[in-house]
Coordinates of C-alpha atoms in Angstrom, one line a residue:
E1 CA 2.4 40.5 168.8
D2 CA 5.1 41.1 166.1
V3 CA 3.1 44.1 164.8
E4 CA 2.8 45.6 168.3
D5 CA 6.6 45.2 168.9
V6 CA 7.3 47.0 165.6
E7 CA 4.9 49.9 166.5
D8 CA 6.5 50.2 170.0
E9 CA 10.0 50.4 168.4
E10 CA 8.8 53.1 166.0
E11 CA 7.3 55.1 168.8
L12 CA 10.6 54.8 170.8
S13 CA 12.7 55.9 167.8
L14 CA 10.4 58.9 167.2
S15 CA 10.5 60.0 170.8
A16 CA 14.3 59.7 170.8
E17 CA 14.5 61.8 167.6
S18 CA 12.2 64.5 169.1
T19 CA 14.3 64.9 172.2
T20 CA 17.6 65.1 170.4
P21 CA 18.5 68.7 169.7
D22 CA 19.5 69.7 166.3
T23 CA 23.1 70.6 165.7
P24 CA 23.4 74.4 165.3
T25 CA 24.5 75.3 161.8
L26 CA 24.3 79.1 161.8
Y27 CA 26.3 81.5 164.0
H28 CA 23.2 83.0 165.7
E29 CA 21.8 79.5 166.6
F30 CA 24.6 78.9 169.1
K31 CA 23.7 79.8 172.7
M32 CA 25.5 83.0 173.8
L33 CA 25.7 84.9 177.0
P34 CA 23.8 88.2 177.0
L35 CA 25.9 91.4 176.8
F36 CA 24.4 92.7 180.0
M37 CA 24.0 90.2 182.9
D38 CA 24.1 90.1 186.7
F39 CA 26.1 86.9 187.1
E40 CA 23.8 85.6 189.9
D41 CA 24.0 82.1 188.5
F42 CA 27.8 82.0 188.9
T43 CA 28.3 80.9 192.5
I44 CA 32.0 79.9 192.5
C45 CA 33.6 82.9 190.8
K46 CA 32.2 86.3 189.8
P47 CA 33.6 89.5 188.3
A48 CA 34.5 92.4 190.6
P49 CA 31.5 94.5 191.7
F50 CA 31.0 98.1 190.9
A51 CA 31.4 100.6 193.7
N52 CA 27.7 101.1 194.0
D53 CA 26.9 97.3 194.2
D54 CA 25.8 95.8 197.5
K55 CA 28.9 93.8 197.9
A56 CA 31.2 96.8 197.5
I57 CA 29.1 98.9 199.8
L58 CA 29.3 96.2 202.5
E59 CA 33.1 96.1 202.2
L60 CA 33.2 99.9 202.4
N61 CA 31.1 100.1 205.5
R62 CA 33.1 97.4 207.2
C63 CA 36.3 99.5 206.8
D64 CA 37.2 101.6 209.9
Y65 CA 38.8 104.5 208.1
T66 CA 39.6 106.2 211.4
Q67 CA 42.4 103.7 211.8
R68 CA 44.9 105.2 209.4
I69 CA 47.5 102.9 207.9
T70 CA 51.0 104.0 207.3
Y71 CA 53.4 102.5 204.7
Q72 CA 55.4 100.7 207.3
M73 CA 52.3 99.2 208.9
A74 CA 51.0 98.0 205.5
R75 CA 54.4 96.5 204.5
S76 CA 54.7 94.6 207.8
G77 CA 51.1 93.3 207.5
Q78 CA 50.3 94.5 211.0
T79 CA 46.9 96.0 210.3
N80 CA 43.4 95.4 211.7
R81 CA 41.7 95.7 208.3
R82 CA 42.4 95.3 204.6
V83 CA 44.6 97.9 203.0
R84 CA 42.6 99.7 200.4
V85 CA 44.7 100.4 197.3
Y86 CA 43.4 102.5 194.4
A87 CA 44.7 102.2 190.8
D88 CA 43.3 104.1 187.8
G89 CA 43.6 104.3 184.1
I90 CA 41.8 104.1 180.7
Y91 CA 42.5 100.4 180.1
D92 CA 41.7 100.5 176.4
L93 CA 42.3 97.2 174.6
F94 CA 43.0 95.6 178.0
H95 CA 46.4 93.7 177.6
Q96 CA 49.0 92.0 179.7
G97 CA 50.7 95.4 180.6
H98 CA 47.5 96.5 182.3
A99 CA 47.1 93.1 184.0
R100 CA 50.7 93.2 185.3
Q101 CA 50.2 96.7 186.7
L102 CA 47.1 95.6 188.6
M103 CA 48.9 92.4 189.8
Q104 CA 51.7 94.6 191.2
A105 CA 49.2 96.8 193.0
K106 CA 47.5 93.8 194.5
N107 CA 50.8 92.4 195.8
I108 CA 52.3 95.6 197.1
F109 CA 51.1 94.7 200.7
P110 CA 50.1 91.4 202.2
N111 CA 46.4 92.2 202.6
V112 CA 45.2 94.4 199.7
Y113 CA 41.7 95.3 198.7
L114 CA 42.3 96.6 195.1
I115 CA 39.9 99.3 193.8
V116 CA 40.3 100.2 190.1
G117 CA 39.0 103.5 188.7
V118 CA 38.2 103.6 184.9
C119 CA 37.5 106.9 183.2
N120 CA 34.4 107.3 181.0
D121 CA 34.4 108.0 177.2
E122 CA 33.7 111.8 177.4
L123 CA 36.5 112.5 179.9
T124 CA 39.0 110.3 178.1
L125 CA 38.2 111.9 174.7
R126 CA 38.8 115.3 176.1
M127 CA 42.0 114.6 178.1
K128 CA 43.7 111.9 176.0
G129 CA 41.9 111.1 172.7
R130 CA 39.6 108.5 171.1
T131 CA 39.5 105.0 172.4
V132 CA 38.9 101.7 170.5
M133 CA 36.6 100.3 173.2
N134 CA 33.8 102.2 174.8
A135 CA 33.4 102.7 178.5
F136 CA 31.2 99.7 179.2
E137 CA 33.6 97.4 177.3
R138 CA 36.6 98.8 179.3
Y139 CA 34.7 98.4 182.6
E140 CA 33.9 94.8 181.8
A141 CA 37.4 94.0 180.7
V142 CA 38.9 95.3 184.0
R143 CA 36.3 93.8 186.3
H144 CA 37.0 90.3 184.9
C145 CA 40.7 90.6 185.9
R146 CA 41.3 88.3 188.9
Y147 CA 43.4 90.8 190.7
V148 CA 40.6 93.4 191.0
D149 CA 38.2 93.6 193.9
E150 CA 36.1 96.6 193.0
I151 CA 35.5 98.9 190.0
V152 CA 34.9 102.6 190.2
P153 CA 33.2 103.7 186.9
N154 CA 33.4 107.4 185.7
A155 CA 36.6 107.8 187.6
P156 CA 38.1 111.4 187.8
W157 CA 41.3 112.4 186.0
T158 CA 42.8 113.8 189.2
L159 CA 42.1 112.7 192.8
N160 CA 41.0 115.2 195.4
D161 CA 40.5 114.7 199.1
D162 CA 36.8 114.2 198.8
F163 CA 37.2 111.3 196.4
V164 CA 39.9 109.7 198.5
S165 CA 37.7 109.9 201.7
E166 CA 34.6 108.7 199.9
H167 CA 36.2 105.5 198.9
K168 CA 38.4 105.2 202.0
I169 CA 41.6 105.0 200.0
D170 CA 44.8 104.2 201.8
F171 CA 47.3 104.3 198.9
V172 CA 47.3 105.0 195.2
A173 CA 49.3 102.8 192.9
H174 CA 50.7 104.0 189.6
D175 CA 54.0 104.1 187.7
D176 CA 56.4 106.6 189.0
I177 CA 56.8 108.6 185.8
P178 CA 55.4 112.2 186.3
Y179 CA 52.0 112.4 184.7
G180 CA 51.1 116.0 183.7
A181 CA 47.6 117.3 183.0
G182 CA 45.7 120.6 183.2
G183 CA 48.9 122.6 183.6
V184 CA 50.1 120.4 186.5
N185 CA 53.5 118.6 186.0
D186 CA 52.4 115.6 188.1
I187 CA 48.9 114.9 189.2
Y188 CA 50.1 112.4 191.7
A189 CA 52.5 114.8 193.4
P190 CA 50.2 115.7 196.3
L191 CA 49.7 112.0 197.1
K192 CA 53.5 111.4 196.9
A193 CA 54.0 114.2 199.4
R194 CA 51.6 112.7 201.9
G195 CA 53.1 109.2 201.7
M196 CA 50.0 107.7 200.0
F197 CA 51.7 106.8 196.7
V198 CA 53.1 103.4 195.8
A199 CA 55.0 102.9 192.5
T200 CA 54.4 100.1 190.0
E201 CA 56.4 99.4 186.8
R202 CA 55.3 99.5 183.2
T203 CA 55.8 96.4 181.1
E204 CA 58.4 97.0 178.4
G205 CA 57.3 96.6 174.7
V206 CA 53.5 96.6 175.2
S207 CA 51.0 99.4 175.3
T208 CA 47.6 100.3 173.8
S209 CA 49.4 102.6 171.4
D210 CA 51.7 99.8 170.2
I211 CA 48.7 97.6 169.5
V212 CA 46.9 100.3 167.5
A213 CA 50.1 100.9 165.6
R214 CA 50.3 97.2 164.6
I215 CA 46.7 97.4 163.3
V216 CA 47.4 100.5 161.3
K217 CA 50.6 99.1 159.9
D218 CA 48.8 96.0 158.6
Y219 CA 45.5 97.7 157.8
D220 CA 45.1 96.0 154.4
V221 CA 45.6 92.6 156.0
Y222 CA 42.9 93.1 158.6
V223 CA 40.4 94.6 156.2
R224 CA 40.8 91.7 153.9
R225 CA 40.4 89.2 156.8
N226 CA 37.2 90.8 158.0
L227 CA 35.8 91.0 154.5
A228 CA 36.4 87.3 154.1
R229 CA 34.7 86.7 157.5
G230 CA 31.5 88.4 156.3
Y231 CA 31.8 92.1 157.3
S232 CA 30.5 94.6 154.8
A233 CA 32.4 97.4 153.3
K234 CA 30.2 99.9 155.1
E235 CA 31.0 98.3 158.5
L236 CA 34.7 98.6 157.7
N237 CA 34.4 102.1 156.3
V238 CA 35.9 100.9 153.0
S239 CA 35.2 102.5 149.6
F240 CA 33.6 100.5 146.8
L241 CA 36.9 100.3 144.8
S242 CA 38.9 99.4 147.8
E243 CA 36.4 96.6 148.6
K244 CA 36.8 95.1 145.1
K245 CA 40.5 95.4 145.3
F246 CA 40.7 93.6 148.7
R247 CA 38.2 90.9 147.5
L248 CA 40.3 90.3 144.4
Q249 CA 43.4 90.0 146.5
N250 CA 41.6 87.5 148.8
K251 CA 40.6 85.5 145.7
M252 CA 44.1 85.5 144.3
D253 CA 45.5 84.3 147.7
E254 CA 42.9 81.6 147.8
L255 CA 43.9 80.4 144.3
K256 CA 47.6 80.4 145.2
S257 CA 46.9 78.4 148.3
R258 CA 44.8 75.9 146.4
G259 CA 47.5 75.6 143.7
K260 CA 50.2 74.9 146.3
R261 CA 48.0 72.3 147.9
E262 CA 47.4 70.6 144.6
L263 CA 51.1 70.8 143.6
T264 CA 52.1 69.2 147.0
K265 CA 49.5 66.5 146.5
V266 CA 50.9 65.7 143.0
K267 CA 54.5 65.6 144.3
V268 CA 53.5 63.2 147.1
D269 CA 51.7 61.0 144.6
I270 CA 54.7 60.9 142.2
I271 CA 57.1 60.0 145.1
A272 CA 54.8 57.3 146.3
K273 CA 54.5 55.8 142.9
W274 CA 58.2 56.0 142.3
E275 CA 58.9 54.2 145.5
E276 CA 56.4 51.5 144.7
K277 CA 57.8 51.0 141.2
S278 CA 61.4 51.0 142.5
R279 CA 60.6 48.2 144.9
E280 CA 59.0 46.2 142.1
F281 CA 62.1 46.7 139.9
I282 CA 64.4 45.6 142.7
D283 CA 62.3 42.6 143.5
A284 CA 62.2 41.5 139.8
F285 CA 65.9 42.0 139.5
L286 CA 66.7 39.8 142.5
L287 CA 64.2 37.2 141.4
L288 CA 65.8 37.1 137.9
F289 CA 69.4 36.8 138.9
G290 CA 69.4 35.6 142.4
K291 CA 72.3 35.7 144.9
E292 CA 74.3 32.8 143.3
R293 CA 73.9 34.2 139.7
L294 CA 75.1 37.6 140.9
N295 CA 78.2 36.0 142.6
Y296 CA 79.0 34.1 139.4
L297 CA 78.7 37.2 137.2
W298 CA 80.9 39.2 139.6
N299 CA 83.6 36.6 139.8
E300 CA 83.6 36.3 136.0
S301 CA 83.8 40.0 135.3
K302 CA 86.0 41.0 138.2
G303 CA 89.3 40.0 136.5
R304 CA 88.4 41.7 133.3
I305 CA 87.4 44.8 135.1
I306 CA 90.6 44.9 137.0
Q307 CA 92.7 44.3 133.8
A308 CA 90.8 47.0 131.9
L309 CA 91.3 49.5 134.7
S310 CA 95.1 48.7 135.3
P311 CA 96.9 47.1 132.1
P312 CA 100.2 45.3 132.7
G313 CA 103.4 47.3 132.4
S314 CA 106.4 46.7 129.9
P315 CA 109.2 44.3 131.0
S316 CA 112.2 46.0 132.6
G317 CA 115.3 46.7 130.4
S318 CA 113.4 46.5 127.1
V319 CA 113.1 49.2 124.5
N320 CA 109.8 49.4 122.7
G321 CA 108.9 46.0 124.0
D322 CA 112.0 44.1 122.4
D323 CA 114.1 41.5 124.2
P324 CA 117.7 42.7 124.8
D325 CA 119.4 39.4 123.4
E326 CA 117.3 39.4 120.3
R327 CA 118.2 43.0 119.7
A328 CA 121.9 42.3 120.0
E329 CA 121.8 39.5 117.4
K330 CA 119.9 41.7 115.1
D331 CA 122.5 44.4 115.4
D332 CA 125.4 41.9 114.6
S333 CA 123.7 40.6 111.4
E334 CA 123.1 44.2 110.2
D335 CA 126.9 44.9 110.7
E336 CA 127.9 41.9 108.7
N337 CA 125.7 42.8 105.8
M338 CA 126.8 46.3 105.7
Q339 CA 129.4 47.0 102.8
L340 CA 132.1 49.6 103.0
P341 CA 132.3 52.1 100.1
P342 CA 135.3 51.5 97.6
E343 CA 138.5 53.3 98.2
K344 CA 139.5 56.1 95.9
G345 CA 142.5 55.3 93.6

């Protein structure tokens, strides 16, 4: 029976070990979401749909665009349907300035359905310049913003009547600064004239250009950081000599940090040992002399210390420490012994 119990315990332990997953040790062993996914398993909260998704099409068909909504109607909240507001942009390196712009657009009226247009890479490169993030990354960044209800990919640079009617847009939200393109001073001027423009405000001190400027300013720091994290010189577009220089700088910084840690550790040890020894000295001193002994020594030496610090002064009326009566007697005896010189004949 004892042998059977041991065998059963071994089987249980083996089965437990086999069902326990190994702890991932490498980066690629951790479970990760795929880059492209449909989010069907997420039932509570999902990213905003694209304009050609079923959910967005259903919302579009539900909108009775024959009921035109004026600015006053939208502000009062007296509408029979949701107010469809459109905002557009590049949204490269999506940051809080972008999010705040979309938040303003979402809150302009009480019942807003916010549609956000994002331009593709080709159009952006031609009209504005190179982006850090590609179109797919910019789409995904915007559609995961909680203020957004729908995404329009491949959005046009300027809005014509056909685009406005196709997406049943009531108002367009953008900052009020004139935005020129293609020889036009302000591409939003026609919408402003028709009363279909609502202004948002930029966030001071933050923009995609500012972020890029920070990276360029501290270029060496970020290259060294990514080299230390495993990126190759080819991936970072760094020359062979630059790579060696950056790796040497990383090694020097590592040695400096290690030296500081060791020095701090030594200082802490010295202080701890000094405190320990000082306590031992104090305890031994008190044990040797004790309170009564210290009081006796103090009383014995107190008078001497006071006398040494403040010696007694000379008696009043004396000269060079002599008594005045003794000095008078001395003067009289000297007078008696003094002989006058003989008179001349």
